Every structure is written in structure tokens, then in C-alpha cells.
Coordinates of C-alpha atoms in Angstrom, one line a residue:
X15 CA 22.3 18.9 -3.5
X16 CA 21.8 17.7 0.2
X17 CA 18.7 18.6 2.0
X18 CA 18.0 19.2 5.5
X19 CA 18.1 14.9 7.1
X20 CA 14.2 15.7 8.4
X21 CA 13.1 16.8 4.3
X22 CA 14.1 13.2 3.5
X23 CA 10.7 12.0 4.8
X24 CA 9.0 13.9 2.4
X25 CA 11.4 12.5 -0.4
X26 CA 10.4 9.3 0.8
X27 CA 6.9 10.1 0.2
X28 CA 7.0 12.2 -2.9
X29 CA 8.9 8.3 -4.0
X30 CA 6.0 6.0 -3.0
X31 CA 3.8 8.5 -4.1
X32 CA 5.5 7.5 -7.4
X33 CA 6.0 3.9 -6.4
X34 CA 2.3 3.3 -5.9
X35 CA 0.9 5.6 -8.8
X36 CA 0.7 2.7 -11.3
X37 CA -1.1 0.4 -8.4
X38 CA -3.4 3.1 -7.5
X39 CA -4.1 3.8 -11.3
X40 CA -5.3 -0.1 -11.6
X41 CA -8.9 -0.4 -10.1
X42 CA -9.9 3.1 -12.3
X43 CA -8.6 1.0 -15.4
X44 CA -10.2 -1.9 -14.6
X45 CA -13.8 -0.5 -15.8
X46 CA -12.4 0.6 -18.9
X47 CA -11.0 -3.5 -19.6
X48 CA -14.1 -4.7 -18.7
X49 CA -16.4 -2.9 -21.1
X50 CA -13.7 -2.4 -24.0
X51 CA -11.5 -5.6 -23.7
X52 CA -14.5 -7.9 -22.5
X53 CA -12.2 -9.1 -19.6
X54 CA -14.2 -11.1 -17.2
X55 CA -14.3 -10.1 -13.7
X56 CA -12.1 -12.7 -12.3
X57 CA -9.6 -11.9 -15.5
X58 CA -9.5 -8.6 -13.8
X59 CA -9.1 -9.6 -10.4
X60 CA -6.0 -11.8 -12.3
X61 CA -4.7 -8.4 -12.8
X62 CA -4.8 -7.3 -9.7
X63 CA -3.1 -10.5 -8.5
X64 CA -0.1 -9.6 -10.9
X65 CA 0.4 -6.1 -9.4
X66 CA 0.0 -7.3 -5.8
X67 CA 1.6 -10.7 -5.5
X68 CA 4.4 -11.5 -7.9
X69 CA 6.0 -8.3 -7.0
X70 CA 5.2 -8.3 -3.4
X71 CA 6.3 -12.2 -2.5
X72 CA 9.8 -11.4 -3.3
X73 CA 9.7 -8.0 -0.8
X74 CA 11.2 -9.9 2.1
X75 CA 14.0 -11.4 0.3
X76 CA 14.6 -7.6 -1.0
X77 CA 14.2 -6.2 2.7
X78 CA 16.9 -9.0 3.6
X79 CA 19.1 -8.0 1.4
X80 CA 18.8 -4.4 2.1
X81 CA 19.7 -5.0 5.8
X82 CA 23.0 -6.8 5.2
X83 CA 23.5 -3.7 2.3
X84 CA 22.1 -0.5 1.4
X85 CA 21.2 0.0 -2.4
X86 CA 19.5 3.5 -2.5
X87 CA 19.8 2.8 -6.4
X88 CA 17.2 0.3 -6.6
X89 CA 14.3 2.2 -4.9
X90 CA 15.3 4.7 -8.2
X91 CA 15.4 1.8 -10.5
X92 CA 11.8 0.6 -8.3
X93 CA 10.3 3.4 -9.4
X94 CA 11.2 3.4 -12.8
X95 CA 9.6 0.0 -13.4
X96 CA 6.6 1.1 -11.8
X97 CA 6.1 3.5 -14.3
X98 CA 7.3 1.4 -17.5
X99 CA 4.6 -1.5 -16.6
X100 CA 1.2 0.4 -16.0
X101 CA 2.1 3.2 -18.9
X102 CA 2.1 0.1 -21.9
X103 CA -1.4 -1.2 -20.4
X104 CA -3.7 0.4 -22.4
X105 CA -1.6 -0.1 -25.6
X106 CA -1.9 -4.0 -25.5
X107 CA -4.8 -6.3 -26.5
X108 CA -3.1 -9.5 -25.3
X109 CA -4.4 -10.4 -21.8
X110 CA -1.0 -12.2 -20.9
X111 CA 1.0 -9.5 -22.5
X112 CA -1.4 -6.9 -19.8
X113 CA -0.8 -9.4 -16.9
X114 CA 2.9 -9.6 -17.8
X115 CA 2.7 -5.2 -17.8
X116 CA 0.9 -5.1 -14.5
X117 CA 3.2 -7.6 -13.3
X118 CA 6.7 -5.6 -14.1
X119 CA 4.6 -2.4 -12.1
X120 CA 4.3 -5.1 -9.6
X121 CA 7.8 -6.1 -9.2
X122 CA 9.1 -2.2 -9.5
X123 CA 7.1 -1.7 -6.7
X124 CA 8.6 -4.5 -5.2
X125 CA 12.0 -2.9 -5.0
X126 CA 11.3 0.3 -3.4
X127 CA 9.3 -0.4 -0.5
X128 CA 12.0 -2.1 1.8
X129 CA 14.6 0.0 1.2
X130 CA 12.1 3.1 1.0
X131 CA 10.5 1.5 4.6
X132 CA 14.2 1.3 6.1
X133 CA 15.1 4.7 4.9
X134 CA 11.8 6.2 6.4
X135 CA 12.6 5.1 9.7
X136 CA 16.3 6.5 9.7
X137 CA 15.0 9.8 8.5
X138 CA 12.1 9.8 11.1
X139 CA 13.7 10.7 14.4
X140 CA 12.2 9.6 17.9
X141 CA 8.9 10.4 15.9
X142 CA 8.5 6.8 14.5
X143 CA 4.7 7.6 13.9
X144 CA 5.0 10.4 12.0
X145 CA 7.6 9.7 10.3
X146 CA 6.0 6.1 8.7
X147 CA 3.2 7.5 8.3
X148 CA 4.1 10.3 5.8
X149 CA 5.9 7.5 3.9
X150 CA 2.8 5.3 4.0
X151 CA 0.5 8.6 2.9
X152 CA 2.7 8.8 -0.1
X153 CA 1.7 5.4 -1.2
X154 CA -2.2 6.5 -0.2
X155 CA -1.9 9.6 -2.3
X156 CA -0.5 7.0 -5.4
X157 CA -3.8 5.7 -4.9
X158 CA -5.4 8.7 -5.3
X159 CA -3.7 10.7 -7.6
X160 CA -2.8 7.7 -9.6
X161 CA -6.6 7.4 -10.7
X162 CA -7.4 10.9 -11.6
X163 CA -4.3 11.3 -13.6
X164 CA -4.7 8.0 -15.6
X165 CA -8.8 8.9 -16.0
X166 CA -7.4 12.8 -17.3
X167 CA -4.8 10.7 -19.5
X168 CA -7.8 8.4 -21.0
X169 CA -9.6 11.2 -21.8
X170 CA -7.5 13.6 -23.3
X171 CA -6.2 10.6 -25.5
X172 CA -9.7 9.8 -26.1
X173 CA -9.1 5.9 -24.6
X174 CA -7.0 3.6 -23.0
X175 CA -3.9 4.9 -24.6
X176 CA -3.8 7.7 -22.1
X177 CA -2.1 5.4 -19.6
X178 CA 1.0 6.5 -21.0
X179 CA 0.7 9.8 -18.8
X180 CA 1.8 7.5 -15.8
X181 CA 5.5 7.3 -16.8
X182 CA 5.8 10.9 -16.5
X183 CA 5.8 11.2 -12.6
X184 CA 7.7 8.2 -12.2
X185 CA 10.7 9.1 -14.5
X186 CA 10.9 12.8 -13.4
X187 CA 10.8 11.1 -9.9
X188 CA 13.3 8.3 -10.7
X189 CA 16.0 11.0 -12.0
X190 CA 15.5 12.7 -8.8
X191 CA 16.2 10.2 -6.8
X192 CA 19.3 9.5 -8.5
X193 CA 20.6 12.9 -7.4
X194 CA 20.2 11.8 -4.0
X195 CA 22.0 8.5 -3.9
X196 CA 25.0 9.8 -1.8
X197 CA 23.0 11.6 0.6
X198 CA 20.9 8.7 1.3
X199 CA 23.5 6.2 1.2
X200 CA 25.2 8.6 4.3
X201 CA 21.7 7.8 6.0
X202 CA 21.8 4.3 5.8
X203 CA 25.0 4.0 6.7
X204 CA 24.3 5.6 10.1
X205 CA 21.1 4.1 10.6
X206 CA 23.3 0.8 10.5
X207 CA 25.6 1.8 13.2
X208 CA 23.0 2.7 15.2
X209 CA 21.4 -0.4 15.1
X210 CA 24.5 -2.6 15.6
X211 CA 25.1 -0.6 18.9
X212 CA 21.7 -1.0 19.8
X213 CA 22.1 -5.2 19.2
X214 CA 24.8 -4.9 21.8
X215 CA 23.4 -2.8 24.1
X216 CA 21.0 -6.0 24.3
X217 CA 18.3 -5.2 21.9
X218 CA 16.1 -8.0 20.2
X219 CA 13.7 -9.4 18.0
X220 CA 10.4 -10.2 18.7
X221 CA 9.3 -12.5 16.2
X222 CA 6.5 -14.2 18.1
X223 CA 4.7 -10.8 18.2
X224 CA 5.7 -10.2 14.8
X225 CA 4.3 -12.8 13.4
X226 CA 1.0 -12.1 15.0
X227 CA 1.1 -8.9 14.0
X228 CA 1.5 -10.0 10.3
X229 CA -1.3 -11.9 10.8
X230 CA -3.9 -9.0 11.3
X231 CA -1.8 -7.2 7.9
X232 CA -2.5 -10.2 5.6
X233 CA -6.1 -9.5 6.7
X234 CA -6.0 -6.0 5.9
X235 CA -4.7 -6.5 2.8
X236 CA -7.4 -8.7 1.8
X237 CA -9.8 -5.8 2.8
X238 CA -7.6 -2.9 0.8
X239 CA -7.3 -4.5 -2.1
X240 CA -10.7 -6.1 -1.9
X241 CA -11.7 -3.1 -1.5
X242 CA -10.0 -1.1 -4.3
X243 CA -10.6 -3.9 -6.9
X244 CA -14.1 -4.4 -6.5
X245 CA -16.0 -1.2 -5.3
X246 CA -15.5 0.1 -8.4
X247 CA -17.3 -2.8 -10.1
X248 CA -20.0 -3.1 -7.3
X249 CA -20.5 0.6 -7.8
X250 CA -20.5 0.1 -11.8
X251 CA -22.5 -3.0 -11.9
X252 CA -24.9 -2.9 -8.6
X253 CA -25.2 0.7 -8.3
X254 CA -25.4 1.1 -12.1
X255 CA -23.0 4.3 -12.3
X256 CA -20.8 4.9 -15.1
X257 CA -17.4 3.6 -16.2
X258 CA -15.7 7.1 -14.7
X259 CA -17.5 7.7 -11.9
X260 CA -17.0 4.5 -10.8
X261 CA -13.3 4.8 -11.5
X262 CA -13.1 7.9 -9.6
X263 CA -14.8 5.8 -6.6
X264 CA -10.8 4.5 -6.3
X265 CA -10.1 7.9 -5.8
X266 CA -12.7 8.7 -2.7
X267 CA -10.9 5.9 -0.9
X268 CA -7.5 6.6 -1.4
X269 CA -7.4 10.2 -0.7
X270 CA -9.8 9.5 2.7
X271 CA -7.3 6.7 3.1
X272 CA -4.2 9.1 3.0
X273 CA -5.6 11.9 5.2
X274 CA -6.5 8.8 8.0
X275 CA -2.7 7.8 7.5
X276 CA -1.2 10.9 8.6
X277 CA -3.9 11.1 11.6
X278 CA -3.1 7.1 12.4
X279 CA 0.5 7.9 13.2
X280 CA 0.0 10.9 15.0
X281 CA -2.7 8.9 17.1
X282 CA -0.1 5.8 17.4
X283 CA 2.7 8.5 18.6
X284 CA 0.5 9.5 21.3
X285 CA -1.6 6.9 22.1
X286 CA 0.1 3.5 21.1
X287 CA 0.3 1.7 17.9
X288 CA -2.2 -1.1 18.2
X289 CA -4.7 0.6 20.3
X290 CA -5.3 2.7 17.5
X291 CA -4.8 -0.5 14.7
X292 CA -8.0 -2.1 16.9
X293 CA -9.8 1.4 17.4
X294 CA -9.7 2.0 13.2
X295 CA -10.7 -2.0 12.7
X296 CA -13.7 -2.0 15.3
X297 CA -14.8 1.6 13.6
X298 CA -14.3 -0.6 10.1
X299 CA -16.7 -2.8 10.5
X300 CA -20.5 -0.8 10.3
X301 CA -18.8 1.1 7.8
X302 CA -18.4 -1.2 5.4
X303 CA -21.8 -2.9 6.6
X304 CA -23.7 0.4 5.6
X305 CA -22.3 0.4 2.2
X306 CA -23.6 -3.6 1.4
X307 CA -26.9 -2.5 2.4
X308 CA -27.8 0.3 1.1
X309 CA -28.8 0.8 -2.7
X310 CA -28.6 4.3 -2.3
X311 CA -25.4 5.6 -4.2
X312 CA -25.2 9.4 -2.0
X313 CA -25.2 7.3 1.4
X314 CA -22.8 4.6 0.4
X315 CA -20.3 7.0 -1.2
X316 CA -20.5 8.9 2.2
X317 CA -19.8 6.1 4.0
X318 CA -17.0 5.0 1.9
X319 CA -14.9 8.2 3.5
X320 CA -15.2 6.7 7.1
X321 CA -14.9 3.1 5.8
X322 CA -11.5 4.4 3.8
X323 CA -9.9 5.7 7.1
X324 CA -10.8 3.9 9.4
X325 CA -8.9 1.1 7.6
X326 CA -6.1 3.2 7.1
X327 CA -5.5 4.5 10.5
X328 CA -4.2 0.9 11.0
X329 CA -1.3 1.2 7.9
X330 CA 1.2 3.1 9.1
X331 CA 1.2 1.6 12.7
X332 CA 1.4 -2.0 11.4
X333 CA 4.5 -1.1 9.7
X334 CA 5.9 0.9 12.2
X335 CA 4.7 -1.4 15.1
X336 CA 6.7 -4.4 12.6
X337 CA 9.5 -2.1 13.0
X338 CA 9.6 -2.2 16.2
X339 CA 9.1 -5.5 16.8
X340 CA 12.3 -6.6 15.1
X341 CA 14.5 -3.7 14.8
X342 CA 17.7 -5.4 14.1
X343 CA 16.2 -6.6 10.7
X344 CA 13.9 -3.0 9.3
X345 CA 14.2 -3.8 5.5
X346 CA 12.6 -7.2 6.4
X347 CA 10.0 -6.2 8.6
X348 CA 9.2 -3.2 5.4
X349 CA 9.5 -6.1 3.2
X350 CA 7.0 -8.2 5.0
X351 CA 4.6 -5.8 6.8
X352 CA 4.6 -3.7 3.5
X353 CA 5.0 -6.6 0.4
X354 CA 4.2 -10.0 1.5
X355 CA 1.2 -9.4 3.6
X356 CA -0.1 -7.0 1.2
X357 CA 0.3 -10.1 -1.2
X358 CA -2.1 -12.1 0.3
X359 CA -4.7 -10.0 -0.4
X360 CA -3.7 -10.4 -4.4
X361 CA -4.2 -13.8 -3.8
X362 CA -7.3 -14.1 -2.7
X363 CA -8.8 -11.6 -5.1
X364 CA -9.2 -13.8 -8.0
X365 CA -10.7 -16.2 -5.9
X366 CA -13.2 -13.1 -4.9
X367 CA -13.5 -12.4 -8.3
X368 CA -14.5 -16.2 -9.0
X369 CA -17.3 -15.3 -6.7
X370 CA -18.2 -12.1 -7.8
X371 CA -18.6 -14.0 -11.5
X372 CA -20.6 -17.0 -9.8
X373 CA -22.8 -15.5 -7.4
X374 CA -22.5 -11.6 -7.6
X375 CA -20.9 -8.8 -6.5
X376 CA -22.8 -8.1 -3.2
X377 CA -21.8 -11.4 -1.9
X378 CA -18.2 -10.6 -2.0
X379 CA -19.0 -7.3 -0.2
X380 CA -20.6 -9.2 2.6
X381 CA -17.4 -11.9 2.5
X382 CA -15.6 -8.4 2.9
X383 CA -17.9 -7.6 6.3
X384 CA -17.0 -11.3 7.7
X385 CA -13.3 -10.7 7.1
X386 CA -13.3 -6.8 9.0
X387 CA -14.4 -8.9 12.1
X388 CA -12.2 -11.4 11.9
X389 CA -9.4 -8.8 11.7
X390 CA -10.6 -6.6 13.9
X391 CA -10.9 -9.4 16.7
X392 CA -7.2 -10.7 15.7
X393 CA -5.9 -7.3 16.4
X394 CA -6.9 -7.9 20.6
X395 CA -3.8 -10.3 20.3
X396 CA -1.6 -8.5 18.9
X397 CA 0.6 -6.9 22.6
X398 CA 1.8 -3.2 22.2
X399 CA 5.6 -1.6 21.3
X400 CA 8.3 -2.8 23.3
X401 CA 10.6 -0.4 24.7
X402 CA 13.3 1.0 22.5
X403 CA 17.3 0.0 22.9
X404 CA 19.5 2.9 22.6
X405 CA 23.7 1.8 22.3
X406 CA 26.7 4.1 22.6
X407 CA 27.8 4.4 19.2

């Protein structure tokens, strides 16, 4: 069955909607590891760590190898992973054998997104925007979804056993995709033609700008999954709210997060990509200031809606601005802007989480303030889209 080339982008979603279920799924679980498994807080930001960094470092040696050759069959096999490693958490006791679990999600992730990034932009169009950013919303609707279905699957199991309801979606969506493997293959293969007569029509790479650009991601990152790892806790442990509402807190972000990813690349279409990266970054930062002083749970779960997009309405331009800064090499710019940046913020988490254990958890919101500035003044360096190179193929 082909579909219609501009359905693809939804394809692409519906897949990193799949992808990203298992990652989004992680900061409701959390909680639930803390009070029944008696994980420390910096054990679970070691979690985190597995999900976001071991898979993520090795994205730009995947998006490298996806620009010399398409392999539609590994964002498929991607998926699947995703939703083998996540599913067997809650049946393990073992805190290796769980980091070893998040870490296979990690990796499955790992090889969809710079194939799944590359294919995104061949299916987009002109509208580069647009198109990104309905791939990236599929990822921020992971986030969201991925949290009420694993908190549904905890309860109707009566515990931790109900993560197994997260390799549902990702099989179902896995087989799919292996339906499709021709048709996207055909895509790829023209995308590629288009880009070598693009490269000799003249056009080039960027990387100084690139690199600057990647710069303001790894700081995002640290903010997203900073975020998502310990607002949960802060609202669990500081705020003193249950185990599932402050699981469901992961969901309040990522759905506010998904609806500011569609508006961010409509806004970058029409506007510019980093005007509106610095506009959502400078909006950022009294958000998140709001929420690390107040005590009052209504106002600081209000805020975290504008705090959520206003962060995200820089996603999908990053990657699509990344895109455009090296378009002779998209599966690495995917695998970078998308996967290695993102890992830096798994790195620094358990370092956050040594903090959280030594001096509290409103100290690492306040770290979280210092870092929004710092990215949002970054972002002023960062020089706008260069014009696009268009070869007689």
C-alpha cells in the first residue's frame, strides 16, 4: 500500500510517537521506583542517563551512515527496541538489569531518529517547518501519551507490571512500518538525488554555524530532560502530591510541549527559525522562575503549560535550522541535533540528581533557572537559515 508522498509526515510522526513512548513513559515510572524499589534519586537520574545517553551518543555515527545509505528497516527495527526495553522494566528487581532495560529503549530510539529526521525532511516539501515539526510533535506526544498509558497499565495490573502495555504501540507500529519499506526507500532515494544536484549546483555546509547552533541544543536538553526527570520528584517531594499525580505532571509538559511544537514550526516558516528559538528561550526563563518560587501547587502547575512550550517552540527549529545548516549531510545533522545533544542533557542529570540527594530538590530547580539564561543568551549567536540550493536533477 503506498500513500499519498505528503501522508508520509504523519507516518513519520505516528513512528516517533512510537519511538519516544518508552522515553516519555520514564519520568511517570520513576515515582513508582523510588517508593517501591527504594532507588535513590541519583539511581534514578542513572536511569534517565541510560535512556538518553548510551543510545543517543551513537545517533551521529547512525545519521552518517544513513546519508551514504538508506535503511528504512532500522527505524522499524528502532522502534521495536524501544518497546522491548521499557515493557520488561517493571518486571525486574535488579537495578543493573533495569539500567541495562532502559538502556536497550535507549539505543532503539537511537536508530530511528536519523533516518526518521532524514525521511521527515524528504517528505516535507518547501514547508521545512511544518514538516519537522509534525515529526518532532510525534516524539512530544510519546511524552505524553507514553505516561498515561504506562500509569493506566500500572493500574489495571495493580503495579509495576503494567509497563508491559508499552510494547503494544510499538509492535503494531513496527509491523506497519515494515509495509512501508519500499515506499520509503523510493523517498530516500530521491531525496539523495536531489541533494547531489544541489552539491553541484554549489551548495555547502555550514559547520561553523552548526556547531553553534548545537551548542544552544545541548543546553536545551539539559533543560528537557531536567525538566522531565525531576518535576515529577520536586512535585512529589516539595509539593508533597502523590506518586500519580506527580507522574501525570510528565504528562502536562509533554502534551503543552507538543501543541508548542506544531505552533514553533509554523512560527519558524514564517518568521525565521532562530528568532523564534530565542523568542521561546527568553519567554522560558520567568516561567520556570515562577514555578521555583512558589509553593502553591494550582499556580505552579499553570505555569508549567507556558514553561513546557515555550521550551518547545525552540525543538523543531533546531533540527530543522541543523538541517539547513549542513544539507549535504541530514541523517547527521538528525543524529546530532536530535541524539547527541539531547545526550548531554543525560549526562548531567545524575550529576543533578547528586544534588538533588545532597542539598535538595529546589536547588536543582534554581540550577535549572541559571541554565534557561545561559541558553537563552547563547541563542543571540546563533545567525539565521541560509538560502536554499536548488540543482537540475
Amino acid at each position: 500500500m503506498k500513500l499519498k508522498k505528503s501522508a508520509y509526515s504523519y507516518v513519520m510522526m505516528f513512528g516517533h510517537l512510537c519511538a519516544d513512548l518508552g522515553g516519555g513513559a520514564l519520568p511517570a515510572i520513576l515515582p513508582f521506583l523510588i517508593s517501591q524499589k527504594g532507588i535513590s534519586y541519583a539511581a534514578a537520574a542513572g536511569l534517565t542517563f541510560a535512556l538518553s545517553s548510551i543510545g543517543s551518543a551513537v545517533q551521529p555515527l547512525f545519521g552518517s551512515m544513513a546519508d551514504k545509505t538508506s535503511r528504512p528497516w532500522l527505524m522499524s527495527l528502532g522502534i521495536f527496541m524501544a518497546g522491548c526495553g521499557i515493557s520488561m522494566l517493571g518486571f525486574l528487581d535488579n537495578y543493573w538489569a533495569m539500567f541495562i532495560a532502559v538502556a536497550f529503549t535507549g539505543i532503539g530510539s537511537a536508530l530511528f531518529h536519523p533516518d526518521g529526521g532524514r525521511m521527515a525532511n524528504y517528505v516535507a516539501g518547501e514547508k521545512k517547518g511544518k514538516g519537522i515539526s509534525l515529526f518532532s510533535v510525534g516524539g512530544n506526544m510519546g511524552g505524553a501519551i507514553g505516561p498515561m498509558l504506562v500509569v493506566f497499565g500500572m493500574t489495571i495490573m495493580g503495579g509495576l507490571h503494567g509497563t508491559a502495555i508499552l510494547a503494544i504501540p510499538a509492535f503494531a507500529m513496527a509491523a506497519f512500518m515494515v509495509t512501508q519499506h519500499g515506499n520509503l526507500a523510493e523517498f530516500a532515494a530521491e531525496g539523495n538525488k536531489a541533494t547531489k544536484a544541489a552539491i553541484a549546483a554549489g551548495q555547502k555546509d555550514d559547520w561553523k554555524s552548526f556547531y553553534k547552533l548545537t551548542g544552544v541544543v545541548f543546553l536545551r536538553s539539559v533543560l528537557t530532560v531536567g525538566m522531565s526527570t525531576f518535576i515529577p520528584m520536586y512535585w512529589m517531594n516539595v509539593l508533597m502530591q502523590s506518586e500519580a499525580r506527580s507522574g501525570s505532571v510528565t504528562t502536562i509538559l509533554s502534551l503543552s510541549g507538543a501543541i508548542a511544537t506544531l505552533i514553533g514550526g509554523n512560527l519558524a516558516d514564517r518568521y525565521g527559525f532562530n528568532k523564534t528559538i530565542k523568542a521561546g528561550l527568553t519567554l522560558l526563563i520567568p516561567c520556570l522562575a515562577v514555578i521555583t518560587i512558589s509553593r502553591s501547587v494550582v499556580l505552579s502547575t499553570i505555569m508549567l503549560i507556558p514553561a513546557s512550550m515555550f521550551l518547545n517552540f525552540a525543538f523543531s527549529p533546531s533540527v530543522a535550522l541543523g538541517q539547513k545548516f549542513v544539507p549535504n549531510h541530514l541523517g547527521l545533522a538528525s543524529g546530532i541535533t536530535m541524539g547527541l545533544a539531547y545526550s548531554f542533557g543525560g549526562i548531567v542529570s545524575p550529576l543533578l540528581g547528586k544534588i538533588a540527594d545532597m542539598s535538595g530538590l529546589p536547588t536543582v530547580m534554581w540550577i535549572l533557572v541559571a541554565i534557561s539564561v545561559v541558553a537563552c543568551a547563547a541563542s543571540f549567536f546563533v545567525p539565521d537559515a541560509p538560502p536554499e540550493v536548488h540543482g537540475e536533477m
